[in-house]
Coordinates of C-alpha atoms in Angstrom, one line a residue:
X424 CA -39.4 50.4 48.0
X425 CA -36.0 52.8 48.0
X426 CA -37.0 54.4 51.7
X427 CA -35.9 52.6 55.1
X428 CA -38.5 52.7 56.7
X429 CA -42.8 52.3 55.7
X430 CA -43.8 53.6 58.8
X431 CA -42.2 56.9 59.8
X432 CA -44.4 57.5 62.7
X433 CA -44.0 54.1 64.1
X434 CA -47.6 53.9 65.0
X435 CA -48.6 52.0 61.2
X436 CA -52.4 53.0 62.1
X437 CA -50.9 56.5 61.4
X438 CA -48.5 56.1 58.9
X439 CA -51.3 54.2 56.7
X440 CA -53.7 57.1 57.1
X441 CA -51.5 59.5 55.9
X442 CA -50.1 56.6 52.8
X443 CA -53.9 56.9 52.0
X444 CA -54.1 60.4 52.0
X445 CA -53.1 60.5 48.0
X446 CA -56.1 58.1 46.7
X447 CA -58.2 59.7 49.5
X448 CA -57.6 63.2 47.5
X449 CA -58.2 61.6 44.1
X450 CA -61.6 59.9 44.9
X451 CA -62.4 63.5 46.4
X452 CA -61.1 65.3 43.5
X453 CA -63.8 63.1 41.2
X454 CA -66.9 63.0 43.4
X455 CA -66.9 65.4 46.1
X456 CA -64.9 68.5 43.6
X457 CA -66.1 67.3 40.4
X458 CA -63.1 67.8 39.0
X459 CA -62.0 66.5 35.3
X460 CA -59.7 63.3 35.7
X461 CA -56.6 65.2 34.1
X462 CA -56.7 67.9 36.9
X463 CA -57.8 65.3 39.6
X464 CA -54.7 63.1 38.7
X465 CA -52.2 66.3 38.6
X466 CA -53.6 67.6 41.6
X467 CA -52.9 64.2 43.5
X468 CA -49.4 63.7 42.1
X469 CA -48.4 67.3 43.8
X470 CA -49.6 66.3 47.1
X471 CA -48.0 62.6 46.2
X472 CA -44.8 64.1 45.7
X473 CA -45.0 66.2 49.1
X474 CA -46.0 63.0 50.8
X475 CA -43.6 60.6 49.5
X476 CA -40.6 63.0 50.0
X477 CA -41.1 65.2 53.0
X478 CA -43.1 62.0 55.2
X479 CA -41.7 58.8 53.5
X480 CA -37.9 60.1 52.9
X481 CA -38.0 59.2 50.0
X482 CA -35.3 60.7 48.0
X483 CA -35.5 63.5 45.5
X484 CA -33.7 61.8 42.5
X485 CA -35.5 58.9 43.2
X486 CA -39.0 60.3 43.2
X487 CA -38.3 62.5 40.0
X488 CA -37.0 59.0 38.1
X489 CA -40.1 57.4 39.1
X490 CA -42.3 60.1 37.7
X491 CA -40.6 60.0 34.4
X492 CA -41.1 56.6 34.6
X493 CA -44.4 56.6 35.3
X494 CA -44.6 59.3 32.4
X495 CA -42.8 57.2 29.9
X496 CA -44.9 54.3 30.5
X497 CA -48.2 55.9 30.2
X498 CA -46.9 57.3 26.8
X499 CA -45.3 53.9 25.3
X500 CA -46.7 51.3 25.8
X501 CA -50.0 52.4 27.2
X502 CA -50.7 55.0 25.3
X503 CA -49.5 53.7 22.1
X504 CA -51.4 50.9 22.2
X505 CA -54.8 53.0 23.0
X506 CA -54.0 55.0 20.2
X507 CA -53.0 52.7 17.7
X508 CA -56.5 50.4 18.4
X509 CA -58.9 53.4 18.3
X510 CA -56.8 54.8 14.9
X511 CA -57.1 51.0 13.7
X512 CA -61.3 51.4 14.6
X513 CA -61.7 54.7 12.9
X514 CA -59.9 53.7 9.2
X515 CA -62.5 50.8 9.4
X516 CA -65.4 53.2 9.7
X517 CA -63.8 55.7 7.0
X518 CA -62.9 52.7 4.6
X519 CA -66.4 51.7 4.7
X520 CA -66.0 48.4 6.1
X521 CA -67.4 48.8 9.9
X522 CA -71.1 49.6 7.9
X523 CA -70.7 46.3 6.6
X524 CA -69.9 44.6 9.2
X525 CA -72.4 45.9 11.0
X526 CA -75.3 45.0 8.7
X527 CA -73.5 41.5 8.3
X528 CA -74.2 41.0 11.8
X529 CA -78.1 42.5 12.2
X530 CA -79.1 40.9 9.2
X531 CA -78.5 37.1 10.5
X532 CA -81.8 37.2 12.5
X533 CA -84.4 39.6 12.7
X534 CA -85.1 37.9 16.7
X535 CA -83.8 41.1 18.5
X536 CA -83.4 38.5 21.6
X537 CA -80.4 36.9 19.0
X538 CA -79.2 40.6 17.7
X539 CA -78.8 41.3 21.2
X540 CA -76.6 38.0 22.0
X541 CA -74.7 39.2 18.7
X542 CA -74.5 43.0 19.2
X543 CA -74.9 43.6 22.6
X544 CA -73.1 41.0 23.9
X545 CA -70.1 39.4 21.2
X546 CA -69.7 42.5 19.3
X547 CA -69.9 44.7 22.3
X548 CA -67.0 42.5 23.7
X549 CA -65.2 42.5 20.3
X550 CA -65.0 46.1 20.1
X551 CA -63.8 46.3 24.1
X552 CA -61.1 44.2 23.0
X553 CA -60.0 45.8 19.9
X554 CA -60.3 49.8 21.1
X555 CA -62.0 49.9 24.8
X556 CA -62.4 53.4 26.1
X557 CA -65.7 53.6 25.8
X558 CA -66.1 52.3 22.1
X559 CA -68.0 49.7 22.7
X560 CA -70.9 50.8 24.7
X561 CA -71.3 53.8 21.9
X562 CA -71.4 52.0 19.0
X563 CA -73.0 49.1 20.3
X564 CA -75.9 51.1 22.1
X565 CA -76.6 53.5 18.8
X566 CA -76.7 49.9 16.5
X567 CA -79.5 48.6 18.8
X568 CA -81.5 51.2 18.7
X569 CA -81.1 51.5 15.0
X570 CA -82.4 48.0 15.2
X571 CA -85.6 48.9 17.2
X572 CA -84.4 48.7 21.0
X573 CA -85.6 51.7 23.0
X574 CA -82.3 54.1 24.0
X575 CA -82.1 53.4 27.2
X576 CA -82.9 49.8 27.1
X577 CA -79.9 49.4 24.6
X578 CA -77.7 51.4 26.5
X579 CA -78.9 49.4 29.6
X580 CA -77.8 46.2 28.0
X581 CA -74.5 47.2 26.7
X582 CA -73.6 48.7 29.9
X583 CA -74.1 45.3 31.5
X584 CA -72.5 43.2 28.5
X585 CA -69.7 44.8 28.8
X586 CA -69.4 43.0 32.5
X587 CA -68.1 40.2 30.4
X588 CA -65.3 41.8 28.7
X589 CA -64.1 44.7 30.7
X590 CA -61.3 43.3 32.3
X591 CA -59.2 42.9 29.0
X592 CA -59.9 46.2 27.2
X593 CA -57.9 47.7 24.5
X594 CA -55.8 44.4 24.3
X595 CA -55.8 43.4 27.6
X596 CA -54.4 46.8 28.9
X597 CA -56.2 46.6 32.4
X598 CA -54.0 43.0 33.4
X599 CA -51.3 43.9 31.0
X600 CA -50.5 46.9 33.0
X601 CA -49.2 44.9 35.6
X602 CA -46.3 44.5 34.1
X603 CA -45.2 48.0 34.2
X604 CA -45.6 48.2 37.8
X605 CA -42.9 46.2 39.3
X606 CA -45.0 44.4 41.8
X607 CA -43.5 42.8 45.2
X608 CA -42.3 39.1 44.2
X609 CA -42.5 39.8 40.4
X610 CA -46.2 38.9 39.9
X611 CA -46.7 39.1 36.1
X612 CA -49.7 39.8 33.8
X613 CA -49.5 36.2 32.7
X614 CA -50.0 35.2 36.3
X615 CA -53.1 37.3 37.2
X616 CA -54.6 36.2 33.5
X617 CA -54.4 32.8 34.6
X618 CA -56.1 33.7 37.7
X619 CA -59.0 35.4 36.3
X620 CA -60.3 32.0 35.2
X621 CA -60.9 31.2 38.1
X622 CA -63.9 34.1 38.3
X623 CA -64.8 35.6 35.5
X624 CA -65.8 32.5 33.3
X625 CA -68.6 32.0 35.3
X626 CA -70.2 36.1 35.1
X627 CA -68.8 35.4 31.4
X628 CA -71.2 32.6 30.8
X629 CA -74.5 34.0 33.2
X630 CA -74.4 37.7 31.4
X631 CA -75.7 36.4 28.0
X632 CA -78.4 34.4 30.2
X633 CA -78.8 37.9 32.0
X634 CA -79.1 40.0 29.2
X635 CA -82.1 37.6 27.8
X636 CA -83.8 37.8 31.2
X637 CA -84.3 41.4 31.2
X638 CA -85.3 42.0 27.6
X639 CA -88.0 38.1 27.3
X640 CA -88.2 36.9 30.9
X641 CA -87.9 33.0 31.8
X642 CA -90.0 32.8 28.4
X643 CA -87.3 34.3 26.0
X644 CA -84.6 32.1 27.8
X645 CA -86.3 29.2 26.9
X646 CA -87.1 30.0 23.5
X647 CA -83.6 31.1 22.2
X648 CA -81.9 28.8 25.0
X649 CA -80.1 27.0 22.3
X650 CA -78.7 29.9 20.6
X651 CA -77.4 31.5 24.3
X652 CA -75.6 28.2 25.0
X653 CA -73.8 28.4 21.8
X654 CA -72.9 32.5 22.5
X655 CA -72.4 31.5 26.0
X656 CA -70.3 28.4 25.8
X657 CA -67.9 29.7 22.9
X658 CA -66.5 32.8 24.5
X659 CA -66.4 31.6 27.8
X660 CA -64.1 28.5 27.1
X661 CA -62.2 29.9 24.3
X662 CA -61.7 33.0 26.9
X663 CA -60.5 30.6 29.6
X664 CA -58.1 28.8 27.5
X665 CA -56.6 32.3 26.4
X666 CA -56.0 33.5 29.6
X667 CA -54.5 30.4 31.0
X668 CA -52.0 29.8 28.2
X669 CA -52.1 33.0 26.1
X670 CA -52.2 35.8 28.2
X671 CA -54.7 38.9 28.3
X672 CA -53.9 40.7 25.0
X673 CA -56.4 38.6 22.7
X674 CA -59.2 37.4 26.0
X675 CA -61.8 39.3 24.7
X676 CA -61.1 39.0 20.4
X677 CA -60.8 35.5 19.5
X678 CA -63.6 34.3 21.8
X679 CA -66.0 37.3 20.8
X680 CA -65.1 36.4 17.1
X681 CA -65.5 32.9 17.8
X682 CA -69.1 33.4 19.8
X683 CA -70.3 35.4 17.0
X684 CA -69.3 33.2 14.2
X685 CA -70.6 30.0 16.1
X686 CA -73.7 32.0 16.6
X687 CA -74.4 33.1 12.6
X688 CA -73.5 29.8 11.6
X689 CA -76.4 28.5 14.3
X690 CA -78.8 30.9 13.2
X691 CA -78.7 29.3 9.7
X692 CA -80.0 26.5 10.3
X693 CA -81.9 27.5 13.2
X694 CA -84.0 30.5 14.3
X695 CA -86.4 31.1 17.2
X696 CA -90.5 29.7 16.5
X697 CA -91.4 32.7 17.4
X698 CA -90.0 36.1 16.1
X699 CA -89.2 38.5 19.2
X700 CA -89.0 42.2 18.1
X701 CA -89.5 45.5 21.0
X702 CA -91.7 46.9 18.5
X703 CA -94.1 44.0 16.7
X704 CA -94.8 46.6 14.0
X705 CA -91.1 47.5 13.0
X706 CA -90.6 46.0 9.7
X707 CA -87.5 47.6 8.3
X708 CA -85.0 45.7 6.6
X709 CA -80.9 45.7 7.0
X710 CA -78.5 46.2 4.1
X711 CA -77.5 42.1 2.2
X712 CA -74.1 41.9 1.3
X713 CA -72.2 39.0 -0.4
X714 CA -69.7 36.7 1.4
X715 CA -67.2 38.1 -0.1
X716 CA -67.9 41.7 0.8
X717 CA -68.6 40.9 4.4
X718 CA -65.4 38.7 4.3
X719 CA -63.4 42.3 3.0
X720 CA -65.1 44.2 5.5
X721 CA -63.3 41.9 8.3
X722 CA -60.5 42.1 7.2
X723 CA -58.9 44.8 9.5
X724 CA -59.6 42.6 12.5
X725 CA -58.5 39.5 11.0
X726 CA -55.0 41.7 10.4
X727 CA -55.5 42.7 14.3
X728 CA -56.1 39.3 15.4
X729 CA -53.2 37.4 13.5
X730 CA -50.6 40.1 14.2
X731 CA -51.0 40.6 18.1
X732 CA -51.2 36.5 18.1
X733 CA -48.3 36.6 16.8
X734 CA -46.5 39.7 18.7
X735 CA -48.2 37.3 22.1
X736 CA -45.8 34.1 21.1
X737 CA -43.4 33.5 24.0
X738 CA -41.3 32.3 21.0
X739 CA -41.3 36.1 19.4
X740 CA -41.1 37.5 23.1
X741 CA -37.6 35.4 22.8
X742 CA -36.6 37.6 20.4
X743 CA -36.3 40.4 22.6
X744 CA -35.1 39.5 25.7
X745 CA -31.5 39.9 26.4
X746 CA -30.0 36.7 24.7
X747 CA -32.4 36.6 22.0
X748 CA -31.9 38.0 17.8
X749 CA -33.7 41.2 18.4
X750 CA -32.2 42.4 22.0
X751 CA -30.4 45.4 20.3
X752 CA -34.0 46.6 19.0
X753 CA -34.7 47.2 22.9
X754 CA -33.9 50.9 24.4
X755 CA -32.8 50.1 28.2
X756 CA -31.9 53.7 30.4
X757 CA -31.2 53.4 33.7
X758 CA -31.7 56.6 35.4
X759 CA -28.4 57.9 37.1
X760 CA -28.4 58.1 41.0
X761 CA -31.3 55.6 41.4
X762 CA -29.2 52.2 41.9
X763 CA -30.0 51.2 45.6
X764 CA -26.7 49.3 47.5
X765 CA -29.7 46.9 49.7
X766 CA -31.9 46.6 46.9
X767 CA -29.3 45.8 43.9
X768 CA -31.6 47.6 41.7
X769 CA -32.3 51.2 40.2
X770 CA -34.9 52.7 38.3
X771 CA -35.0 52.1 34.5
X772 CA -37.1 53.1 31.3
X773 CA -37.2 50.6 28.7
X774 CA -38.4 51.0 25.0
X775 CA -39.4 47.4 23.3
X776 CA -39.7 49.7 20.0
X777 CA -40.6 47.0 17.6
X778 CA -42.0 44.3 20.1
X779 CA -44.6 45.7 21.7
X780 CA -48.5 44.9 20.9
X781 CA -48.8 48.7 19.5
X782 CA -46.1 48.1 16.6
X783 CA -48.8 44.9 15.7
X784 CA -51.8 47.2 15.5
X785 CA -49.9 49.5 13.5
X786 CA -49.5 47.5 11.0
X787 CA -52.6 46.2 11.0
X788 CA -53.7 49.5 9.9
X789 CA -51.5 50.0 7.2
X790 CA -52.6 46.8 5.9
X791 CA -56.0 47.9 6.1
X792 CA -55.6 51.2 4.5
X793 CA -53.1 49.1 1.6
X794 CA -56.2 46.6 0.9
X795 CA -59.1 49.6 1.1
X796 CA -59.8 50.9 -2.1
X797 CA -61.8 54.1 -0.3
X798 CA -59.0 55.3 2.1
X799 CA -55.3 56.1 1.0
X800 CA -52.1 57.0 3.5
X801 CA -53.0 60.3 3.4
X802 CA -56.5 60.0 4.8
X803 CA -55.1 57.8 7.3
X804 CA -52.7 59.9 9.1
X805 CA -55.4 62.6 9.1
X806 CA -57.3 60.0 11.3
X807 CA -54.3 59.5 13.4
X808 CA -54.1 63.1 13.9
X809 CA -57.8 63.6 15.2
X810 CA -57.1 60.2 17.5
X811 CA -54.3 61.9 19.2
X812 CA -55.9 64.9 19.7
X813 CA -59.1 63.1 20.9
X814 CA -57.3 60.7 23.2
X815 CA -54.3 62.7 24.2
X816 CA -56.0 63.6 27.8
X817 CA -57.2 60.0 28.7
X818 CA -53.4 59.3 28.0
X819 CA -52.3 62.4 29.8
X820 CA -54.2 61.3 32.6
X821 CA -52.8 57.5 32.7
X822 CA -49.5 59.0 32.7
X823 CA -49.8 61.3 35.7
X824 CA -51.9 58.3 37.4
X825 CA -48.7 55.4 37.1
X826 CA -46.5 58.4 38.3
X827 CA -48.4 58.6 41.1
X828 CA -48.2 54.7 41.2
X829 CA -44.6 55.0 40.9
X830 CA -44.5 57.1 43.7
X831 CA -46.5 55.4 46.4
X832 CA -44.5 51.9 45.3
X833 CA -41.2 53.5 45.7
X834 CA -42.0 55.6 48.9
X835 CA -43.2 53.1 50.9
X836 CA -47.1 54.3 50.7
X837 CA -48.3 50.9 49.2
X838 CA -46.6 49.0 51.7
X839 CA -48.4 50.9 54.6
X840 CA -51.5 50.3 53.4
X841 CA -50.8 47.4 52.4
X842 CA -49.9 46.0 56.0
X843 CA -52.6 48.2 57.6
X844 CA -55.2 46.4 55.2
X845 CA -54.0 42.9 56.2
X846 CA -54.7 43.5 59.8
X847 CA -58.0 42.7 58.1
X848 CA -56.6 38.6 58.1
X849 CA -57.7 35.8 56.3
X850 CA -61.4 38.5 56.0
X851 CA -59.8 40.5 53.4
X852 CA -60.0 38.5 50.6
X853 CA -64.1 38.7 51.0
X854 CA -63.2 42.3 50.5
X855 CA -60.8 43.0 48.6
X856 CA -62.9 43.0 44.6
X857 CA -65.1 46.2 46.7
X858 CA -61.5 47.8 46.1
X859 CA -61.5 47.3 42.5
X860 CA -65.5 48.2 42.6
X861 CA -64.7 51.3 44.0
X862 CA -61.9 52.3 41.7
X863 CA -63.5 52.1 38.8
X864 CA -66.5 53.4 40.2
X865 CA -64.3 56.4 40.9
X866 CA -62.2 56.6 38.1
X867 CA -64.0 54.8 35.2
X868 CA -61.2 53.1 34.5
X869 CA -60.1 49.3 35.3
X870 CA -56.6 50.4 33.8
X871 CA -56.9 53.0 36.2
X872 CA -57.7 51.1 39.4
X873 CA -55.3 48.5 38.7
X874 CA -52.7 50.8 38.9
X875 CA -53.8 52.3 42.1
X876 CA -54.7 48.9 43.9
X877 CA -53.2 46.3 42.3
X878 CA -49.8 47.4 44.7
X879 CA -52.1 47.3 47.5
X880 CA -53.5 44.0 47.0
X881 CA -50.0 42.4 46.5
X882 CA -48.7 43.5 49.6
X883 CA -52.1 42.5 51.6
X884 CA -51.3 39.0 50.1
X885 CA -47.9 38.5 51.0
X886 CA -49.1 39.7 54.5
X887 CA -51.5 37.4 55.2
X888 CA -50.4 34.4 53.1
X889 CA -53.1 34.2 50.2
X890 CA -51.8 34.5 46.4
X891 CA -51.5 38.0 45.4
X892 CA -52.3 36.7 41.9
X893 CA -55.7 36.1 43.3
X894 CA -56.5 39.5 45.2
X895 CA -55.4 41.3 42.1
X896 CA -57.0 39.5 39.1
X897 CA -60.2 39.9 42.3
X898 CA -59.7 43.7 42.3
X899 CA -59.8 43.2 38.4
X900 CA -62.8 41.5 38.1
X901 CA -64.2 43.8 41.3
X902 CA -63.4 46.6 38.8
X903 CA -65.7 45.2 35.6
X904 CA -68.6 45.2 38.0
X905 CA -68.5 48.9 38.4
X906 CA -68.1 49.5 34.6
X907 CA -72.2 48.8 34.9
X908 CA -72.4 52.2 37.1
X909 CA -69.2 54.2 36.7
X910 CA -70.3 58.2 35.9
X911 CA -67.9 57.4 33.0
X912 CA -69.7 54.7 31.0
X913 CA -73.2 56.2 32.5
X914 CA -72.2 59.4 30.2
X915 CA -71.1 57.4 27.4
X916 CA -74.0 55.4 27.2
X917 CA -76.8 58.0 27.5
X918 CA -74.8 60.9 24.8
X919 CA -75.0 57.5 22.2
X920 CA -78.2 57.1 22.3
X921 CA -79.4 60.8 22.8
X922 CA -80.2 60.6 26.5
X923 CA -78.3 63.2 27.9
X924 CA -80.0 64.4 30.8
X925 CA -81.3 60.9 31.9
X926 CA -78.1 59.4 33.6
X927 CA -79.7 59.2 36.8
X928 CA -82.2 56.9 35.4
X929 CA -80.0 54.9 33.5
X930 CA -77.9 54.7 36.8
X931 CA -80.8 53.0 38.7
X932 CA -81.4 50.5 35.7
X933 CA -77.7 48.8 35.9
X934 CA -76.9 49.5 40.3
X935 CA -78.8 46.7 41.3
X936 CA -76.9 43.8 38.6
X937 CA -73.7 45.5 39.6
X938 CA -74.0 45.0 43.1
X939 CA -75.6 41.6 42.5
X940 CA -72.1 40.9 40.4
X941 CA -69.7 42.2 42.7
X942 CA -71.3 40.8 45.7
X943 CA -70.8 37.7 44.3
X944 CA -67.6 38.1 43.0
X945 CA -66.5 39.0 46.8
X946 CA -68.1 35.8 48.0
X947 CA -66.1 33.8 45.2
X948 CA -63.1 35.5 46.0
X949 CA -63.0 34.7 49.9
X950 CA -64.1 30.9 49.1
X951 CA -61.1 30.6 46.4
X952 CA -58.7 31.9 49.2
X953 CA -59.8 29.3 51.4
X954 CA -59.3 26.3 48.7
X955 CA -56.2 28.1 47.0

């Protein structure tokens, strides 16, 4: 905070309501205006700016450094990891290899209860890892109905699967993000991945039971109970040991990898007595390949995996920090005329060029394109091209939305909120994941309402003496509950499967599991704060 004063009215009733006014707007801008999320973002920064500087005092150099902050972050290392991990999904498709790895995984049952525990749930969380953004519920809804599910039943499913994986999209952008925001007390990524163990494990390990429910009933759970335990059990402890000791940037790979391996390796020695299928008289067959073509087809993922484990290491971390081998590597500007006497600080932009989790994906696709006979360089970079010109606006939109981040932190907006929202007391934890529900509900985007909130729900913390850790990995997991009903993935899911038209009905199938999962994820939340 670089302002004197949070409350310029000295009434903090007042001074919160007019903090709020920003987020107010943008929530508007969405719903109410129907505006794009580009022009809803720029239109809130302008009144952002007004607010911050002609209410909060806050200084013009200081609130044009923290929009090219904001800016520079949303570009690198945001947006260059969003890029890099949809550019790494689409040289997989135009090498040839995501076909086969699709028909390697439909073709180890024909029991669409088990396709859907493969597709719907491990690869649907694979993919949310690896790219995010919407990649997941498209491809994963379009594979099950190639398999025989009805549209919006498979768009149904994946909407809710992804309930399990949302919260580290795109490598574990939406807790990773929390490092760019210079949170009150230096709360870290690390700290809030740590803390979502606490929650999500158990919605981790209950979706694939979920997902079962609706397709089979009590009857399909107990005949394939021994293949959900295996899907269940496997990403959910391999996810919890990740986040405790890893970090978020591989939560949702390994143990989707892991699940879906344990499971194919199940399934062949096992399969359901009775064959489930949508449509009994569907009898088409998916594409064999040989181990060692399925084995190729992986490859670009095992590339993915190996490098960002590696790019995760505290030990290769070392290498950048001030002391360590690689500290030159690291571009470190601090803005003229923001240094603050009280504060000993000013505003900088940093560049970790070669250390940051985009340089690992990068590479991952030039190894993929080096070992892919059907795709050269060339071909590549044409992909790269149509990824930036297809993602440039979501990134665009990030940008103007951790500027307007930047902003509220340095102005004193959060804070005002922050202490008006405490006057809640030892209640607001029960309510604090309907913030993150309502974010993304608004915004589509648990990136998105991490930035907004997570500053809200670290100052709420501090106020009333419960770990801010836990109200922001709560407005996290809050968030992944309204993935299920955001107009976002709602549009997604019904273009994938040819449904446009029919997102109102689509809508109606997921809002009652959402609130079911958020409700409970509230009720968690307040009994953790208690025991914490």
């Amino acid at each position: 905070m670089f302002v004197s004063s949070f409350d310029p009215f000295h009434n903090l009733a007042l001074s919160s309501i007019v903090a709020a006014v920003p987020i107010i707007l943008f929530l508007l801008c969405l719903t109410v205006f129907k505006m794009k999320g580009i022009h809803a973002a720029l239109v809130t920064l302008v009144v952002t700016i007004v607010v911050s500087i002609l209410v909060f005092k806050l200084p013009v150099g200081i609130a044009s450094a923290g929009i090219a902050e904001g800016v520079v972050q949303g570009i690198f290392p945001i947006g260059y990891i969003i890029i890099m991990a949809v550019w790494l999904y689409k040289v997989s498709v135009e090498s040839g290899k995501f076909q086969v790895i699709q028909d390697s995984i439909a073709g180890i049952s024909r029991d669409q209860r088990i396709q859907l525990l493969l597709i719907g749930f491990s690869f649907n969380a694979f993919l949310e890892g690896a790219a995010g953004f919407g990649v997941p519920i498209a491809i994963c809804a379009v594979l099950l109905v190639q398999l025989g599910f009805k549209p919006l039943q498979a768009a149904m499913f994946c909407l809710i699967a992804n309930g399990a994986s949302g919260a580290f999209g795109a490598i574990g952008i939406p807790v990773g993000i929390i490092n760019t925001l210079g949170l009150k007390g230096g709360l870290t990524a690390a700290e809030v991945s740590a803390f979502t163990a606490y929650t999500l494990p158990i919605i981790n390990f209950t979706i694939p039971f979920l997902l079962i429910f609706i397709l089979n009933g009590l009857k399909g759970i107990k005949e394939v109970l021994p293949a959900i335990l295996v899907t269940s059990s496997v990403y959910t402890f391999v996810q919890i040991f990740i986040t405790v000791f890893m970090g978020p940037e591989l939560a949702d790979i390994i143990p989707s990898l892991l699940a879906m391996g344990a499971l194919a390796v199940f399934c062949m020695k096992w399969q359901p007595k009775n064959i489930y299928r949508v449509d009994e008289s569907d009898t088409s067959v998916t594409a064999r390949h040989s181990v060692k073509t399925i084995a190729a087809a992986w490859s670009p993922f095992y590339f993915l995996t190996g490098l960002v484990l590696v790019w995760s290491l505290p030990s290769f971390k070392a290498l950048f920090l001030p002391t360590g081998a690689l500290s030159k590597a690291v571009i470190l500007y601090q803005i003229p005329g923001t240094f603050n006497e009280a504060l000993q600080k000013g505003i900088a932009i940093k560049l970790d060029l070669i250390g940051a989790t985009g340089t690992a994906i990068l590479l991952a696709v030039l190894l993929t394109v080096a070992t892919s006979p059907k795709i050269n360089l060339g071909a590549a970079f044409g992909l790269l091209g149509k990824t930036i010109k297809e993602l440039w606006i979501p990134v665009a939109t990030i940008c103007f939305i951790l500027a307007i981040a930047k902003l509220t932190t340095y102005g004193g907006l959060t804070a005002a909120m922050g202490q008006a929202v405490a006057k809640t007391g030892g209640i607001f934890p029960l309510l604090s994941p309907i913030l993150g529900w309502i974010g993304v509900f608004m915004t589509g985007s648990v990136v998105n309402n991490n930035t907004l909130f997570a500053p809200i729900q670290v100052t709420a913390g501090h106020t009333i003496g419960t770990s801010p850790a836990l109200l922001v990995s709560a407005n996290t997991a809050g968030g992944v509950m309204a993935k299920l009903i955001s107009p976002q993935s709602i549009a997604i899911a019904t273009a994938s499967v040819g449904e446009v038209g029919r997102e109102s009905e689509l809508l109606k199938m997921t809002l009652k599991y959402s609130i079911s999962l958020v409700a409970f994820v509230c009720i968690w939340t307040f009994i953790l704060s208690l025991v914490l």
